[in-house]
Amino acid sequence: DAGVIQSPRHEVTEMGQEVTLRCKPISGHNSLFWYRQTMMRGLELLIYFNNNVPIDDSGMPEDRFSAKMPNASFSTLKIQPSEPRDSAVYFCASSSGGPAYEQYFGPGTRLTVT
Amino acid sequence: DQQVKQNSPSLSVQEGRISILNCDYTNSMFDYFLWYKKYPAEGPTFLISISSIKDKNEDGRFTVFLNKSAKHLSLHIVPSQPGDSAVYFCAAGMDDKIIFGKGTRLHILP
């Protein structure tokens, strides 16, 4: 099993540009999570999908952030326009249940906005 | 306002000894708790969990203790091994909400 796949692994972009992060969850998992990790705030849940439907997006920092899950095998997290304070590592995770169940994390995307 | 706090940013333990990582939470409604371990440049991996109806859960060298009255949980690793050097995150949640602490970096000394 390939595990959770994220792309790109690294992204460097200029302030104001659009950034799209991609995630392929583990086949058969019905829950998908997007997290952001920073030194100041630690690991924060941004949004949680169940059966492709957003269940909780209260962690999405502002309207510049949006996430979609068009099917069970693909999700995107988009930042438009990007700002330097968005620089962080973004993780995608999937599980066969909700947040109380074991989540399998991808390797993360390190985003740097200059 | 942090609802899940790991007050020790780092901890050093001699190989073979017990490592104890602590976590405090503020919301008494949390009903499940998990620990994840993270190596550099990798995503976190699940270690162990406990529900609020229990006060202890054990899995090999790892034991999680829950003290609901104190709103405190701890992870014990016995004996500590070099491969345990990593960042450990505790997480607490209820229903579809989960909140992670900022993590504790554990160094296992030879």
PDB file of C-alpha atoms in Angstrom:
ATOM      1  CA  ASP A   1       0.000   0.000   0.000  1.00  0.00           C
ATOM      2  CA  ALA A   2       1.425   3.379  -1.040  1.00  0.00           C
ATOM      3  CA  GLY A   3       0.000   5.244   1.918  1.00  0.00           C
ATOM      4  CA  VAL A   4      -1.250   8.813   1.712  1.00  0.00           C
ATOM      5  CA  ILE A   5       0.344  10.640  -1.197  1.00  0.00           C
ATOM      6  CA  GLN A   6       0.876  14.390  -1.188  1.00  0.00           C
ATOM      7  CA  SER A   7       2.224  16.637  -3.890  1.00  0.00           C
ATOM      8  CA  PRO A   8       4.273  18.674  -4.232  1.00  0.00           C
ATOM      9  CA  ARG A   9       6.645  17.875  -1.365  1.00  0.00           C
ATOM     10  CA  HIS A  10       8.074  21.387  -1.466  1.00  0.00           C
ATOM     11  CA  GLU A  11       6.587  24.576  -2.845  1.00  0.00           C
ATOM     12  CA  VAL A  12       8.183  28.000  -2.956  1.00  0.00           C
ATOM     13  CA  THR A  13       6.044  30.815  -4.245  1.00  0.00           C
ATOM     14  CA  GLU A  14       5.786  34.571  -4.142  1.00  0.00           C
ATOM     15  CA  MET A  15       3.246  36.459  -2.111  1.00  0.00           C
ATOM     16  CA  GLY A  16       0.006  36.906  -4.008  1.00  0.00           C
ATOM     17  CA  GLN A  17       0.313  33.726  -6.050  1.00  0.00           C
ATOM     18  CA  GLU A  18      -2.169  30.875  -5.964  1.00  0.00           C
ATOM     19  CA  VAL A  19      -0.983  27.645  -4.367  1.00  0.00           C
ATOM     20  CA  THR A  20      -2.638  24.250  -4.779  1.00  0.00           C
ATOM     21  CA  LEU A  21      -1.713  21.303  -2.611  1.00  0.00           C
ATOM     22  CA  ARG A  22      -2.851  17.806  -3.571  1.00  0.00           C
ATOM     23  CA  CYS A  23      -3.638  14.665  -1.644  1.00  0.00           C
ATOM     24  CA  LYS A  24      -4.498  11.085  -2.524  1.00  0.00           C
ATOM     25  CA  PRO A  25      -5.860   9.217   0.516  1.00  0.00           C
ATOM     26  CA  ILE A  26      -5.481   5.519   1.215  1.00  0.00           C
ATOM     27  CA  SER A  27      -7.934   3.523  -0.840  1.00  0.00           C
ATOM     28  CA  GLY A  28     -10.996   2.539   1.170  1.00  0.00           C
ATOM     29  CA  HIS A  29     -10.639   5.273   3.757  1.00  0.00           C
ATOM     30  CA  ASN A  30     -13.738   7.430   4.037  1.00  0.00           C
ATOM     31  CA  SER A  31     -12.305  10.318   6.060  1.00  0.00           C
ATOM     32  CA  LEU A  32      -9.749  12.890   4.958  1.00  0.00           C
ATOM     33  CA  PHE A  33      -8.112  15.619   6.989  1.00  0.00           C
ATOM     34  CA  TRP A  34      -5.944  18.643   6.144  1.00  0.00           C
ATOM     35  CA  TYR A  35      -3.574  19.945   8.830  1.00  0.00           C
ATOM     36  CA  ARG A  36      -1.086  22.802   9.066  1.00  0.00           C
ATOM     37  CA  GLN A  37       2.012  22.627  11.242  1.00  0.00           C
ATOM     38  CA  THR A  38       3.898  25.715  12.414  1.00  0.00           C
ATOM     39  CA  MET A  39       6.313  26.296  15.273  1.00  0.00           C
ATOM     40  CA  MET A  40       3.992  28.815  16.898  1.00  0.00           C
ATOM     41  CA  ARG A  41       0.716  26.953  16.643  1.00  0.00           C
ATOM     42  CA  GLY A  42       1.762  23.326  16.394  1.00  0.00           C
ATOM     43  CA  LEU A  43      -0.467  20.952  14.418  1.00  0.00           C
ATOM     44  CA  GLU A  44      -3.853  22.473  13.544  1.00  0.00           C
ATOM     45  CA  LEU A  45      -6.783  20.738  11.885  1.00  0.00           C
ATOM     46  CA  LEU A  46      -7.941  22.866   8.958  1.00  0.00           C
ATOM     47  CA  ILE A  47     -10.766  20.778   7.511  1.00  0.00           C
ATOM     48  CA  TYR A  48     -12.234  17.281   7.796  1.00  0.00           C
ATOM     49  CA  PHE A  49     -14.129  15.454   5.032  1.00  0.00           C
ATOM     50  CA  ASN A  50     -16.250  12.360   5.492  1.00  0.00           C
ATOM     51  CA  ASN A  51     -17.422  10.497   2.378  1.00  0.00           C
ATOM     52  CA  ASN A  52     -16.211  13.492   0.318  1.00  0.00           C
ATOM     53  CA  VAL A  53     -18.392  15.942   2.258  1.00  0.00           C
ATOM     54  CA  PRO A  54     -16.824  18.683   4.407  1.00  0.00           C
ATOM     55  CA  ILE A  55     -17.858  18.019   7.992  1.00  0.00           C
ATOM     56  CA  ASP A  56     -15.840  20.595   9.891  1.00  0.00           C
ATOM     57  CA  ASP A  57     -14.037  23.519   8.273  1.00  0.00           C
ATOM     58  CA  SER A  58     -13.871  25.701  11.360  1.00  0.00           C
ATOM     59  CA  GLY A  59     -10.079  25.482  11.298  1.00  0.00           C
ATOM     60  CA  MET A  60      -9.739  27.084   7.881  1.00  0.00           C
ATOM     61  CA  PRO A  61      -7.999  30.351   8.753  1.00  0.00           C
ATOM     62  CA  GLU A  62      -9.773  32.663   6.304  1.00  0.00           C
ATOM     63  CA  ASP A  63     -11.461  32.943   2.951  1.00  0.00           C
ATOM     64  CA  ARG A  64      -8.148  32.728   1.143  1.00  0.00           C
ATOM     65  CA  PHE A  65      -8.142  29.023   1.987  1.00  0.00           C
ATOM     66  CA  SER A  66     -10.427  26.544   0.260  1.00  0.00           C
ATOM     67  CA  ALA A  67     -10.519  22.750   0.078  1.00  0.00           C
ATOM     68  CA  LYS A  68     -12.306  20.335  -2.193  1.00  0.00           C
ATOM     69  CA  MET A  69     -12.778  16.614  -2.405  1.00  0.00           C
ATOM     70  CA  PRO A  70     -14.344  15.862  -5.801  1.00  0.00           C
ATOM     71  CA  ASN A  71     -14.065  12.102  -5.316  1.00  0.00           C
ATOM     72  CA  ALA A  72     -12.914   9.514  -2.804  1.00  0.00           C
ATOM     73  CA  SER A  73      -9.372   9.410  -4.142  1.00  0.00           C
ATOM     74  CA  PHE A  74      -8.424  13.058  -4.456  1.00  0.00           C
ATOM     75  CA  SER A  75      -8.476  16.290  -2.478  1.00  0.00           C
ATOM     76  CA  THR A  76      -6.985  19.746  -2.923  1.00  0.00           C
ATOM     77  CA  LEU A  77      -6.181  22.594  -0.571  1.00  0.00           C
ATOM     78  CA  LYS A  78      -5.912  25.948  -2.302  1.00  0.00           C
ATOM     79  CA  ILE A  79      -4.560  29.235  -1.005  1.00  0.00           C
ATOM     80  CA  GLN A  80      -5.368  32.300  -3.070  1.00  0.00           C
ATOM     81  CA  PRO A  81      -3.723  34.753  -2.691  1.00  0.00           C
ATOM     82  CA  SER A  82      -0.856  33.337  -0.648  1.00  0.00           C
ATOM     83  CA  GLU A  83       0.874  35.372   2.077  1.00  0.00           C
ATOM     84  CA  PRO A  84       4.208  34.882   3.894  1.00  0.00           C
ATOM     85  CA  ARG A  85       2.369  33.884   7.092  1.00  0.00           C
ATOM     86  CA  ASP A  86       0.981  30.855   5.225  1.00  0.00           C
ATOM     87  CA  SER A  87       4.474  29.357   5.223  1.00  0.00           C
ATOM     88  CA  ALA A  88       4.154  26.025   7.031  1.00  0.00           C
ATOM     89  CA  VAL A  89       4.091  22.283   6.513  1.00  0.00           C
ATOM     90  CA  TYR A  90       0.697  21.077   5.335  1.00  0.00           C
ATOM     91  CA  PHE A  91      -0.287  17.485   6.045  1.00  0.00           C
ATOM     92  CA  CYS A  92      -3.058  15.408   4.613  1.00  0.00           C
ATOM     93  CA  ALA A  93      -4.300  12.371   6.544  1.00  0.00           C
ATOM     94  CA  SER A  94      -6.940   9.722   5.977  1.00  0.00           C
ATOM     95  CA  SER A  95      -8.715   7.196   8.160  1.00  0.00           C
ATOM     96  CA  SER A  96     -11.487   4.630   8.070  1.00  0.00           C
ATOM     97  CA  GLY A  97     -13.410   6.555  10.708  1.00  0.00           C
ATOM     98  CA  GLY A  98     -13.592  10.026  12.179  1.00  0.00           C
ATOM     99  CA  PRO A  99     -10.904  11.915  14.103  1.00  0.00           C
ATOM    100  CA  ALA A 100     -11.109   9.467  17.018  1.00  0.00           C
ATOM    101  CA  TYR A 101      -9.702   6.719  14.844  1.00  0.00           C
ATOM    102  CA  GLU A 102      -6.118   6.158  13.782  1.00  0.00           C
ATOM    103  CA  GLN A 103      -5.178   8.620  11.071  1.00  0.00           C
ATOM    104  CA  TYR A 104      -2.553   7.881   8.446  1.00  0.00           C
ATOM    105  CA  PHE A 105      -0.583  10.966   7.531  1.00  0.00           C
ATOM    106  CA  GLY A 106       1.129  11.806   4.283  1.00  0.00           C
ATOM    107  CA  PRO A 107       4.716  13.111   4.231  1.00  0.00           C
ATOM    108  CA  GLY A 108       3.558  16.730   4.078  1.00  0.00           C
ATOM    109  CA  THR A 109       4.097  19.675   1.755  1.00  0.00           C
ATOM    110  CA  ARG A 110       6.529  22.328   2.932  1.00  0.00           C
ATOM    111  CA  LEU A 111       5.217  25.666   1.680  1.00  0.00           C
ATOM    112  CA  THR A 112       7.359  28.779   1.639  1.00  0.00           C
ATOM    113  CA  VAL A 113       5.794  32.065   0.597  1.00  0.00           C
ATOM    114  CA  THR A 114       8.297  34.858  -0.001  1.00  0.00           C
TER     115      THR A 114
ATOM    116  CA  ASP B   1      -6.186  29.789  23.859  1.00  0.00           C
ATOM    117  CA  GLN B   2      -4.705  26.304  23.951  1.00  0.00           C
ATOM    118  CA  GLN B   3      -7.132  23.556  24.865  1.00  0.00           C
ATOM    119  CA  VAL B   4      -4.421  20.883  24.711  1.00  0.00           C
ATOM    120  CA  LYS B   5      -1.089  21.727  26.282  1.00  0.00           C
ATOM    121  CA  GLN B   6       2.220  19.935  26.234  1.00  0.00           C
ATOM    122  CA  ASN B   7       4.205  22.094  28.592  1.00  0.00           C
ATOM    123  CA  SER B   8       7.579  20.462  28.027  1.00  0.00           C
ATOM    124  CA  PRO B   9       8.975  21.389  24.605  1.00  0.00           C
ATOM    125  CA  SER B  10      11.727  18.818  25.020  1.00  0.00           C
ATOM    126  CA  LEU B  11      12.782  15.927  27.213  1.00  0.00           C
ATOM    127  CA  SER B  12      16.014  13.922  27.425  1.00  0.00           C
ATOM    128  CA  VAL B  13      16.038  10.364  28.789  1.00  0.00           C
ATOM    129  CA  GLN B  14      18.745   7.764  29.111  1.00  0.00           C
ATOM    130  CA  GLU B  15      18.365   4.690  26.930  1.00  0.00           C
ATOM    131  CA  GLY B  16      16.711   1.880  28.879  1.00  0.00           C
ATOM    132  CA  ARG B  17      14.985   4.229  31.329  1.00  0.00           C
ATOM    133  CA  ILE B  18      11.341   5.271  31.393  1.00  0.00           C
ATOM    134  CA  SER B  19      10.191   8.247  29.296  1.00  0.00           C
ATOM    135  CA  ILE B  20       7.133  10.085  30.576  1.00  0.00           C
ATOM    136  CA  LEU B  21       5.457  12.622  28.321  1.00  0.00           C
ATOM    137  CA  ASN B  22       2.695  14.760  29.747  1.00  0.00           C
ATOM    138  CA  CYS B  23      -0.349  16.470  28.318  1.00  0.00           C
ATOM    139  CA  ASP B  24      -3.006  18.667  29.930  1.00  0.00           C
ATOM    140  CA  TYR B  25      -6.377  19.641  28.514  1.00  0.00           C
ATOM    141  CA  THR B  26      -9.000  22.151  29.511  1.00  0.00           C
ATOM    142  CA  ASN B  27     -12.257  20.816  28.072  1.00  0.00           C
ATOM    143  CA  SER B  28     -13.899  18.143  30.234  1.00  0.00           C
ATOM    144  CA  MET B  29     -16.108  17.168  27.275  1.00  0.00           C
ATOM    145  CA  PHE B  30     -13.217  15.571  25.401  1.00  0.00           C
ATOM    146  CA  ASP B  31     -13.950  11.863  25.205  1.00  0.00           C
ATOM    147  CA  TYR B  32     -11.050  10.451  23.246  1.00  0.00           C
ATOM    148  CA  PHE B  33      -7.312  10.985  23.391  1.00  0.00           C
ATOM    149  CA  LEU B  34      -4.495   9.911  21.103  1.00  0.00           C
ATOM    150  CA  TRP B  35      -0.716  10.057  20.900  1.00  0.00           C
ATOM    151  CA  TYR B  36       1.177  10.431  17.642  1.00  0.00           C
ATOM    152  CA  LYS B  37       4.900  10.243  16.996  1.00  0.00           C
ATOM    153  CA  LYS B  38       6.717  12.251  14.331  1.00  0.00           C
ATOM    154  CA  TYR B  39      10.153  11.862  12.811  1.00  0.00           C
ATOM    155  CA  PRO B  40      11.740  14.754  10.836  1.00  0.00           C
ATOM    156  CA  ALA B  41      10.504  15.146   7.263  1.00  0.00           C
ATOM    157  CA  GLU B  42       7.754  12.574   7.813  1.00  0.00           C
ATOM    158  CA  GLY B  43       4.097  12.760   8.738  1.00  0.00           C
ATOM    159  CA  PRO B  44       2.966  11.823  12.255  1.00  0.00           C
ATOM    160  CA  THR B  45       2.223   8.165  12.932  1.00  0.00           C
ATOM    161  CA  PHE B  46      -0.366   6.872  15.374  1.00  0.00           C
ATOM    162  CA  LEU B  47       0.942   5.361  18.607  1.00  0.00           C
ATOM    163  CA  ILE B  48      -1.845   4.681  21.053  1.00  0.00           C
ATOM    164  CA  SER B  49      -5.261   5.972  22.078  1.00  0.00           C
ATOM    165  CA  ILE B  50      -7.584   5.922  25.051  1.00  0.00           C
ATOM    166  CA  SER B  51     -11.244   6.714  25.510  1.00  0.00           C
ATOM    167  CA  SER B  52     -12.590   8.657  28.443  1.00  0.00           C
ATOM    168  CA  ILE B  53     -14.204   5.570  29.952  1.00  0.00           C
ATOM    169  CA  LYS B  54     -10.799   4.062  30.668  1.00  0.00           C
ATOM    170  CA  ASP B  55      -7.878   5.252  32.753  1.00  0.00           C
ATOM    171  CA  LYS B  56      -5.147   3.136  31.213  1.00  0.00           C
ATOM    172  CA  ASN B  57      -4.304   1.556  27.895  1.00  0.00           C
ATOM    173  CA  GLU B  58      -1.203  -0.459  27.151  1.00  0.00           C
ATOM    174  CA  ASP B  59       0.460  -1.536  23.917  1.00  0.00           C
ATOM    175  CA  GLY B  60       3.851  -3.131  24.247  1.00  0.00           C
ATOM    176  CA  ARG B  61       6.336  -0.599  25.590  1.00  0.00           C
ATOM    177  CA  PHE B  62       3.752   2.189  25.431  1.00  0.00           C
ATOM    178  CA  THR B  63       1.167   2.938  28.112  1.00  0.00           C
ATOM    179  CA  VAL B  64      -1.199   5.877  28.224  1.00  0.00           C
ATOM    180  CA  PHE B  65      -2.719   6.981  31.524  1.00  0.00           C
ATOM    181  CA  LEU B  66      -5.760   9.244  31.783  1.00  0.00           C
ATOM    182  CA  ASN B  67      -6.658  11.230  34.886  1.00  0.00           C
ATOM    183  CA  LYS B  68      -9.999  12.837  34.096  1.00  0.00           C
ATOM    184  CA  SER B  69     -10.325  14.725  37.361  1.00  0.00           C
ATOM    185  CA  ALA B  70      -6.980  16.409  36.716  1.00  0.00           C
ATOM    186  CA  LYS B  71      -7.593  16.687  32.963  1.00  0.00           C
ATOM    187  CA  HIS B  72      -4.226  15.127  32.438  1.00  0.00           C
ATOM    188  CA  LEU B  73      -2.843  12.308  30.356  1.00  0.00           C
ATOM    189  CA  SER B  74       0.602  10.860  30.113  1.00  0.00           C
ATOM    190  CA  LEU B  75       2.486   8.516  27.818  1.00  0.00           C
ATOM    191  CA  HIS B  76       4.992   6.131  29.365  1.00  0.00           C
ATOM    192  CA  ILE B  77       7.642   4.426  27.249  1.00  0.00           C
ATOM    193  CA  VAL B  78       9.475   1.577  28.950  1.00  0.00           C
ATOM    194  CA  PRO B  79      12.246   0.861  28.225  1.00  0.00           C
ATOM    195  CA  SER B  80      13.237   3.826  26.086  1.00  0.00           C
ATOM    196  CA  GLN B  81      15.111   2.997  22.889  1.00  0.00           C
ATOM    197  CA  PRO B  82      17.139   5.146  20.465  1.00  0.00           C
ATOM    198  CA  GLY B  83      14.397   4.863  17.839  1.00  0.00           C
ATOM    199  CA  ASP B  84      11.998   6.581  20.245  1.00  0.00           C
ATOM    200  CA  SER B  85      13.767   9.899  19.641  1.00  0.00           C
ATOM    201  CA  ALA B  86      11.067  11.924  17.910  1.00  0.00           C
ATOM    202  CA  VAL B  87       8.416  14.577  18.500  1.00  0.00           C
ATOM    203  CA  TYR B  88       5.337  13.303  20.326  1.00  0.00           C
ATOM    204  CA  PHE B  89       1.949  14.958  19.906  1.00  0.00           C
ATOM    205  CA  CYS B  90      -1.008  14.367  22.156  1.00  0.00           C
ATOM    206  CA  ALA B  91      -4.473  15.005  20.796  1.00  0.00           C
ATOM    207  CA  ALA B  92      -7.900  15.260  22.385  1.00  0.00           C
ATOM    208  CA  GLY B  93     -11.300  15.333  20.803  1.00  0.00           C
ATOM    209  CA  MET B  94     -15.044  14.945  20.946  1.00  0.00           C
ATOM    210  CA  ASP B  95     -17.381  14.050  18.104  1.00  0.00           C
ATOM    211  CA  ASP B  96     -15.729  15.404  14.954  1.00  0.00           C
ATOM    212  CA  LYS B  97     -13.401  17.862  16.688  1.00  0.00           C
ATOM    213  CA  ILE B  98      -9.783  17.017  17.375  1.00  0.00           C
ATOM    214  CA  ILE B  99      -7.140  19.321  18.830  1.00  0.00           C
ATOM    215  CA  PHE B 100      -3.432  18.604  18.938  1.00  0.00           C
ATOM    216  CA  GLY B 101      -0.846  19.862  21.375  1.00  0.00           C
ATOM    217  CA  LYS B 102       2.321  21.547  20.124  1.00  0.00           C
ATOM    218  CA  GLY B 103       4.440  18.480  20.736  1.00  0.00           C
ATOM    219  CA  THR B 104       7.318  17.387  22.946  1.00  0.00           C
ATOM    220  CA  ARG B 105      10.688  16.496  21.441  1.00  0.00           C
ATOM    221  CA  LEU B 106      12.079  13.377  23.095  1.00  0.00           C
ATOM    222  CA  HIS B 107      15.831  12.708  22.978  1.00  0.00           C
ATOM    223  CA  ILE B 108      17.016   9.258  23.986  1.00  0.00           C
ATOM    224  CA  LEU B 109      20.595   9.467  25.191  1.00  0.00           C
ATOM    225  CA  PRO B 110      23.017   6.547  24.707  1.00  0.00           C
TER     226      PRO B 110
END
